[in-house]
Amino acid sequence: MIFIEHAFLQYRNGTIGLADVSFSANKGDFMFIVGPTGCGKTSLFRLIYREVVPQRGKVYVLGKNVVNLPRWRVPYLRRNIGVVFQDFRLLPHRTAWENVAYALQVMGAPHAEIEEQVEEALSLVGLLDKREVYPELLSGGEMQRVSLARAIANRPPILLADEPTGNLDPDTSLEIIRLLERVNLRGTTVLVATHDKYIVDAMAKTVVRMENGRITGREERGTYSGNVQNL
C-alpha cells in the first residue's frame, strides 16, 4: 500500500527532512511514527500525500509511483488519503456538517452520496447532534473529531494523522486515538505521527521510531520508549 525506498529529501533552505528513509505499510496496518519535533515525521507524511518529492529514492502509494506522478494526477491520489492535522483546519464560517460535506463537494460527489457519507462520518465520531454547530462553539476535542470525520468521509484507504492530539488533554487525546482505531478496524491503513508517549503506550500498536531524518527502529506492539529494534 505504501512503499518508500532510500528517500532523501532536502528543502530549499538546506534543511534535510529525510536523510535515507525506507518504509512500508500494508493494508489494515495501524502505526505510530514517533520521535522528537523535527525528526522527519511530517516530512514522511508529506511524501506520502505528495506535497513534496524526494531528490532521491522511490515512493509508491497505492501502487502508483508518486515521484513521477503528473501534477494533474495529484488530486486523484489525495482523494484516497485522508489527513488529520494538529490545528484542525476547519472552515470557521461553516457548520460541522458543512465542513465534512465540503471535502466531498469539491470532488463532485452526488448530493445523495454526500448526505449519506457525512451522516456516517459524523455518527462514527459521535457528533451527529452537533451537525449545525460552528467550530467556534466546539471544544478542541470536538473540533478534532470534525476534522477526523472530514478526513474519512469519502472512505479513503489511507489515513494520516499528524500530531492529532497535540492540542488536547490526555483523556481527549486517548478518545481521538480510539476513534482512529475504529477507523482502522474498517480496513483503513492508519499512520499516526506523534510524540505523545501516553497514547502510544496505551495502544500497544506498531511503533516506528525516527531521529534526525532517519528511521532508526520498528517494534510490533511497541511502546514509546520501549526496546525498539535498531535498523
Short mmCIF file of C-alpha atoms in Angstrom, two decimals:
data_model
loop_
_atom_site.label_atom_id
_atom_site.label_comp_id
_atom_site.label_asym_id
_atom_site.label_seq_id
_atom_site.Cartn_x
_atom_site.Cartn_y
_atom_site.Cartn_z
CA MET A 1 0.00 0.00 0.00
CA ILE A 2 2.88 2.37 0.89
CA PHE A 3 6.45 1.62 -0.14
CA ILE A 4 9.34 4.06 0.26
CA GLU A 5 12.94 3.13 -0.51
CA HIS A 6 16.05 5.20 0.27
CA ALA A 7 14.23 8.52 0.12
CA PHE A 8 16.31 11.65 0.54
CA LEU A 9 14.52 14.98 0.92
CA GLN A 10 16.20 18.36 1.29
CA TYR A 11 14.22 21.60 1.47
CA ARG A 12 15.19 24.78 -0.38
CA ASN A 13 16.60 26.35 2.78
CA GLY A 14 19.06 23.46 3.09
CA THR A 15 17.23 21.61 5.86
CA ILE A 16 17.30 17.84 5.42
CA GLY A 17 13.82 16.47 6.01
CA LEU A 18 14.63 12.83 5.32
CA ALA A 19 18.18 11.50 5.17
CA ASP A 20 17.78 7.95 3.84
CA VAL A 21 14.34 6.56 4.64
CA SER A 22 12.95 3.17 3.70
CA PHE A 23 9.43 2.46 4.96
CA SER A 24 6.44 0.27 4.14
CA ALA A 25 2.86 -0.13 5.33
CA ASN A 26 0.30 -2.73 4.30
CA LYS A 27 -3.47 -2.62 4.09
CA GLY A 28 -5.02 -2.51 7.55
CA ASP A 29 -1.84 -1.52 9.42
CA PHE A 30 -2.00 0.85 12.38
CA MET A 31 1.35 2.51 13.10
CA PHE A 32 2.67 5.20 15.36
CA ILE A 33 5.55 7.22 13.90
CA VAL A 34 7.37 8.60 16.94
CA GLY A 35 10.27 10.88 17.68
CA PRO A 36 11.09 14.43 18.74
CA THR A 37 9.97 17.54 16.89
CA GLY A 38 11.94 17.93 13.67
CA CYS A 39 12.88 14.26 13.36
CA GLY A 40 11.15 13.82 9.98
CA LYS A 41 7.64 12.61 10.83
CA THR A 42 5.83 15.36 8.96
CA SER A 43 8.25 15.12 6.02
CA LEU A 44 7.44 11.43 5.74
CA PHE A 45 3.73 12.22 5.57
CA ARG A 46 4.30 14.98 3.03
CA LEU A 47 6.00 12.42 0.77
CA ILE A 48 3.04 10.07 1.07
CA TYR A 49 0.40 12.61 0.06
CA ARG A 50 2.77 14.12 -2.49
CA GLU A 51 3.15 17.60 -1.13
CA VAL A 52 6.88 17.19 -1.73
CA VAL A 53 9.00 14.81 -3.79
CA PRO A 54 12.42 13.45 -2.80
CA GLN A 55 15.63 14.31 -4.60
CA ARG A 56 16.48 10.61 -4.50
CA GLY A 57 14.61 7.41 -3.80
CA LYS A 58 11.34 5.67 -4.60
CA VAL A 59 7.86 6.44 -3.27
CA TYR A 60 4.92 4.22 -4.18
CA VAL A 61 1.44 4.81 -2.77
CA LEU A 62 -1.47 2.57 -3.71
CA GLY A 63 0.65 1.10 -6.47
CA LYS A 64 1.48 4.46 -8.05
CA ASN A 65 4.93 5.99 -8.42
CA VAL A 66 4.19 9.35 -6.83
CA VAL A 67 7.65 10.77 -7.59
CA ASN A 68 6.86 10.79 -11.29
CA LEU A 69 3.15 11.44 -10.92
CA PRO A 70 1.98 14.26 -13.24
CA ARG A 71 0.73 17.31 -11.33
CA TRP A 72 -2.79 16.93 -12.71
CA ARG A 73 -2.99 13.43 -11.19
CA VAL A 74 -2.07 14.54 -7.66
CA PRO A 75 -5.67 15.48 -6.64
CA TYR A 76 -6.80 11.99 -7.64
CA LEU A 77 -4.13 10.45 -5.41
CA ARG A 78 -5.17 12.66 -2.49
CA ARG A 79 -8.77 11.54 -2.75
CA ASN A 80 -7.51 8.20 -1.43
CA ILE A 81 -5.63 9.72 1.51
CA GLY A 82 -7.39 11.30 4.48
CA VAL A 83 -5.28 13.72 6.53
CA VAL A 84 -5.89 14.93 10.10
CA PHE A 85 -3.83 17.87 11.34
CA GLN A 86 -2.94 19.12 14.82
CA ASP A 87 -4.57 22.52 14.22
CA PHE A 88 -7.89 21.11 12.89
CA ARG A 89 -8.00 23.40 9.78
CA LEU A 90 -11.78 23.72 9.86
CA LEU A 91 -13.61 26.40 7.87
CA PRO A 92 -14.81 28.82 10.57
CA HIS A 93 -17.94 30.00 8.76
CA ARG A 94 -19.26 26.52 8.03
CA THR A 95 -21.07 24.19 10.41
CA ALA A 96 -19.69 20.79 11.39
CA TRP A 97 -21.88 19.22 8.71
CA GLU A 98 -20.77 21.71 6.08
CA ASN A 99 -17.09 21.23 6.95
CA VAL A 100 -17.36 17.49 6.41
CA ALA A 101 -19.52 17.86 3.30
CA TYR A 102 -17.11 20.34 1.72
CA ALA A 103 -14.45 17.67 1.17
CA LEU A 104 -16.97 15.65 -0.85
CA GLN A 105 -18.40 18.62 -2.70
CA VAL A 106 -15.02 19.62 -4.16
CA MET A 107 -14.74 16.08 -5.56
CA GLY A 108 -18.11 16.49 -7.27
CA ALA A 109 -19.89 13.76 -5.29
CA PRO A 110 -23.67 13.50 -5.88
CA HIS A 111 -25.90 15.17 -3.27
CA ALA A 112 -27.39 11.88 -2.06
CA GLU A 113 -23.93 10.38 -1.61
CA ILE A 114 -22.78 13.44 0.33
CA GLU A 115 -25.77 13.21 2.66
CA GLU A 116 -25.13 9.53 3.35
CA GLN A 117 -21.38 9.76 3.86
CA VAL A 118 -21.42 12.90 6.01
CA GLU A 119 -24.01 11.35 8.31
CA GLU A 120 -21.97 8.16 8.51
CA ALA A 121 -18.75 10.04 9.31
CA LEU A 122 -20.30 12.30 11.95
CA SER A 123 -22.05 9.30 13.53
CA LEU A 124 -18.76 7.40 13.73
CA VAL A 125 -17.09 10.24 15.64
CA GLY A 126 -20.17 10.79 17.84
CA LEU A 127 -21.05 14.29 16.63
CA LEU A 128 -24.24 13.91 14.64
CA ASP A 129 -26.02 16.01 17.29
CA LYS A 130 -23.51 18.84 16.62
CA ARG A 131 -24.08 18.91 12.88
CA GLU A 132 -25.38 22.50 12.84
CA VAL A 133 -22.77 23.89 15.25
CA TYR A 134 -19.95 26.19 14.07
CA PRO A 135 -16.32 25.46 15.05
CA GLU A 136 -16.05 28.40 17.48
CA LEU A 137 -18.69 26.75 19.68
CA LEU A 138 -16.99 23.35 19.73
CA SER A 139 -14.36 22.16 22.18
CA GLY A 140 -10.88 21.23 20.98
CA GLY A 141 -11.76 17.55 21.10
CA GLU A 142 -14.95 18.13 19.15
CA MET A 143 -13.12 20.13 16.50
CA GLN A 144 -10.62 17.34 16.08
CA ARG A 145 -13.47 14.85 15.72
CA VAL A 146 -14.99 17.00 12.97
CA SER A 147 -11.57 17.08 11.32
CA LEU A 148 -11.43 13.30 11.53
CA ALA A 149 -14.95 12.97 10.10
CA ARG A 150 -13.93 15.18 7.19
CA ALA A 151 -10.83 13.05 6.55
CA ILE A 152 -12.79 9.77 6.43
CA ALA A 153 -15.99 10.99 4.75
CA ASN A 154 -15.03 9.56 1.35
CA ARG A 155 -13.79 6.32 2.98
CA PRO A 156 -10.13 6.62 1.94
CA PRO A 157 -7.91 3.52 2.14
CA ILE A 158 -5.16 5.52 3.89
CA LEU A 159 -5.47 7.92 6.83
CA LEU A 160 -2.56 10.07 8.02
CA ALA A 161 -2.88 11.81 11.39
CA ASP A 162 -0.12 14.36 12.03
CA GLU A 163 0.10 15.12 15.77
CA PRO A 164 -3.71 14.81 16.08
CA THR A 165 -3.61 15.13 19.88
CA GLY A 166 -1.05 17.92 20.19
CA ASN A 167 -3.61 20.48 21.40
CA LEU A 168 -5.71 18.14 23.53
CA ASP A 169 -5.72 16.95 27.13
CA PRO A 170 -4.72 13.31 27.86
CA ASP A 171 -8.25 11.91 28.17
CA THR A 172 -9.45 13.60 24.99
CA SER A 173 -6.27 12.51 23.23
CA LEU A 174 -6.95 8.87 24.02
CA GLU A 175 -10.54 9.30 22.84
CA ILE A 176 -9.32 10.55 19.46
CA ILE A 177 -6.88 7.67 19.12
CA ARG A 178 -9.63 5.17 19.96
CA LEU A 179 -11.66 6.70 17.13
CA LEU A 180 -8.69 6.23 14.80
CA GLU A 181 -8.61 2.60 15.90
CA ARG A 182 -12.28 2.24 14.94
CA VAL A 183 -11.48 3.65 11.51
CA ASN A 184 -8.60 1.16 11.24
CA LEU A 185 -10.90 -1.73 12.08
CA ARG A 186 -12.93 -0.88 8.97
CA GLY A 187 -9.84 -1.74 6.89
CA THR A 188 -8.20 1.68 6.61
CA THR A 189 -4.42 1.88 6.95
CA VAL A 190 -3.76 4.41 9.73
CA LEU A 191 -0.45 6.17 10.37
CA VAL A 192 -0.20 8.50 13.38
CA ALA A 193 2.77 10.84 13.81
CA THR A 194 3.12 11.76 17.47
CA HIS A 195 5.43 12.46 20.38
CA ASP A 196 2.64 11.66 22.87
CA LYS A 197 4.11 8.86 24.99
CA TYR A 198 0.84 8.37 26.89
CA ILE A 199 -1.25 7.35 23.89
CA VAL A 200 1.48 5.26 22.26
CA ASP A 201 1.98 3.22 25.43
CA ALA A 202 -1.78 2.84 25.96
CA MET A 203 -2.45 1.47 22.49
CA ALA A 204 0.45 -1.01 22.04
CA LYS A 205 0.43 -0.79 18.23
CA THR A 206 3.34 -0.95 15.78
CA VAL A 207 5.87 1.78 16.65
CA VAL A 208 8.29 3.23 14.12
CA ARG A 209 10.98 5.47 15.57
CA MET A 210 12.57 8.41 13.74
CA GLU A 211 15.60 10.52 14.61
CA ASN A 212 17.42 13.14 12.52
CA GLY A 213 15.52 12.34 9.35
CA ARG A 214 16.08 8.60 9.59
CA ILE A 215 14.02 5.60 10.67
CA THR A 216 16.01 4.04 13.47
CA GLY A 217 13.73 1.26 14.67
CA ARG A 218 10.44 -0.58 14.46
CA GLU A 219 8.60 -2.66 17.05
CA GLU A 220 5.33 -4.57 16.85
CA ARG A 221 3.01 -3.90 19.81
CA GLY A 222 5.57 -1.40 20.99
CA THR A 223 5.80 1.45 23.47
CA TYR A 224 7.18 4.93 23.00
CA SER A 225 10.44 4.28 24.80
CA GLY A 226 10.48 0.50 24.65
CA ASN A 227 13.03 -1.83 23.15
CA VAL A 228 12.65 -0.70 19.57
CA GLN A 229 14.73 -2.84 17.26
CA ASN A 230 17.62 -0.89 15.75
CA LEU A 231 17.73 -0.80 11.97
#
